[in-house]
């Protein structure tokens, strides 16, 4: 499944795997939210509540589309966060891995704290 993220300075598409969290997210689309930034990560509330999946991870590759179950939020790392060790992308806590961005995830660097962000099926 492909989804599209849009914000004032850009947009990216991502490909999601077939997981319970991806299905729950797709059912809630489109979603509009206010973006938050944390180091080189963008995250925002989705209004979707799901359980932590068995393969949840805290350290992921830049460009991973992850779901932070503790905050009902999408977590979109494109580089190190304040708790990373070295250049890794370390999320606040283990997150469900949904998929990855199709383009350069560094475009997320143009998202500013408080920017409106929209997620829809691509």
Coordinates of C-alpha atoms in Angstrom, one line a residue:
X1 CA 0.0 0.0 0.0
X2 CA 1.2 3.5 -0.8
X3 CA 0.5 6.6 1.3
X4 CA 1.4 10.2 0.7
X5 CA 2.6 12.7 3.3
X6 CA 2.2 16.5 2.4
X7 CA 3.3 19.6 4.3
X8 CA 3.8 23.2 3.3
X9 CA 7.4 22.7 2.0
X10 CA 7.1 19.3 0.3
X11 CA 5.7 15.8 0.1
X12 CA 6.8 12.2 0.1
X13 CA 5.2 8.8 -0.6
X14 CA 5.9 5.7 1.4
X15 CA 5.2 2.0 0.8
X16 CA 3.7 0.2 3.8
X17 CA 3.9 -3.5 4.5
X18 CA 0.7 -5.5 5.2
X19 CA 0.6 -5.3 9.0
X20 CA -2.2 -4.9 11.5
X21 CA -1.0 -1.3 12.3
X22 CA -0.8 -0.4 8.6
X23 CA -4.4 -1.6 8.1
X24 CA -5.6 0.4 11.1
X25 CA -3.9 3.5 9.8
X26 CA -5.2 3.0 6.2
X27 CA -8.8 2.8 7.6
X28 CA -8.3 6.2 9.3
X29 CA -7.0 8.0 6.3
X30 CA -7.0 10.8 5.4
X31 CA -5.4 12.3 8.5
X32 CA -4.5 15.9 9.1
X33 CA -2.3 16.8 12.1
X34 CA 0.2 19.3 13.5
X35 CA 3.8 18.1 13.1
X36 CA 6.2 17.8 16.0
X37 CA 10.0 17.5 15.5
X38 CA 12.5 15.7 17.8
X39 CA 16.0 15.9 16.5
X40 CA 15.8 14.4 12.9
X41 CA 12.4 12.9 13.4
X42 CA 8.9 14.1 12.6
X43 CA 6.0 12.7 14.6
X44 CA 2.3 13.5 14.9
X45 CA -0.9 12.2 16.4
X46 CA -3.0 10.0 14.2
X47 CA -6.0 9.3 16.5
X48 CA -5.4 5.6 15.8
X49 CA -4.8 3.3 18.8
X50 CA -3.1 0.0 18.3
X51 CA -1.1 -2.6 20.3
X52 CA 2.7 -3.0 20.1
X53 CA 3.5 -5.7 17.5
X54 CA 6.0 -8.5 18.2
X55 CA 8.6 -7.1 15.8
X56 CA 8.5 -3.6 17.2
X57 CA 12.0 -1.8 17.2
X58 CA 13.5 1.2 18.8
X59 CA 16.5 1.6 16.4
X60 CA 15.4 1.8 12.7
X61 CA 16.8 2.9 9.4
X62 CA 16.4 6.5 8.4
X63 CA 13.3 6.7 6.2
X64 CA 11.4 4.1 8.2
X65 CA 7.7 4.8 8.7
X66 CA 7.1 3.7 12.3
X67 CA 4.1 3.9 14.6
X68 CA 4.6 5.0 18.2
X69 CA 1.9 3.1 20.1
X70 CA 2.5 5.1 23.4
X71 CA 1.5 8.4 21.6
X72 CA -0.9 7.0 18.9
X73 CA 1.5 8.7 16.5
X74 CA 3.5 8.2 13.3
X75 CA 7.2 8.5 13.9
X76 CA 9.2 9.4 10.8
X77 CA 13.0 9.4 11.5
X78 CA 15.4 10.7 8.8
X79 CA 18.5 10.9 11.0
X80 CA 19.6 10.9 14.6
X81 CA 17.2 11.8 17.5
X82 CA 18.3 13.3 20.8
X83 CA 18.8 9.8 22.3
X84 CA 20.6 8.3 19.3
X85 CA 24.0 6.8 19.7
X86 CA 26.1 8.0 16.8
X87 CA 24.2 8.3 13.5
X88 CA 21.5 5.8 14.2
X89 CA 17.8 6.7 14.2
X90 CA 16.7 5.8 17.8
X91 CA 13.0 6.3 18.5
X92 CA 11.6 7.3 21.9
X93 CA 10.6 3.7 22.6
X94 CA 9.9 0.6 20.5
X95 CA 7.6 1.3 17.6
X96 CA 5.7 -0.8 15.1
X97 CA 7.5 -0.7 11.7
X98 CA 5.1 -0.1 8.9
X99 CA 7.3 0.5 5.9
X100 CA 9.6 3.1 4.3
X101 CA 9.7 6.2 2.3
X102 CA 10.0 5.9 -1.5
X103 CA 12.1 9.0 -2.0
X104 CA 14.8 10.8 0.0
X105 CA 13.6 10.9 3.7
X106 CA 15.9 13.9 4.3
X107 CA 13.1 16.0 2.7
X108 CA 11.5 15.7 6.1
X109 CA 14.1 18.2 7.3
X110 CA 11.8 20.9 5.7
X111 CA 9.0 20.1 8.2
X112 CA 8.8 22.7 10.9
X113 CA 7.4 22.2 14.4
X114 CA 3.7 23.0 14.2
X115 CA 3.4 22.6 10.4
X116 CA 0.2 21.1 9.1
X117 CA 0.8 17.6 7.8
X118 CA -1.6 15.4 5.9
X119 CA -1.5 11.7 5.2
X120 CA -3.6 10.1 2.5
X121 CA -3.7 7.0 0.3
X122 CA -1.4 7.6 -2.7

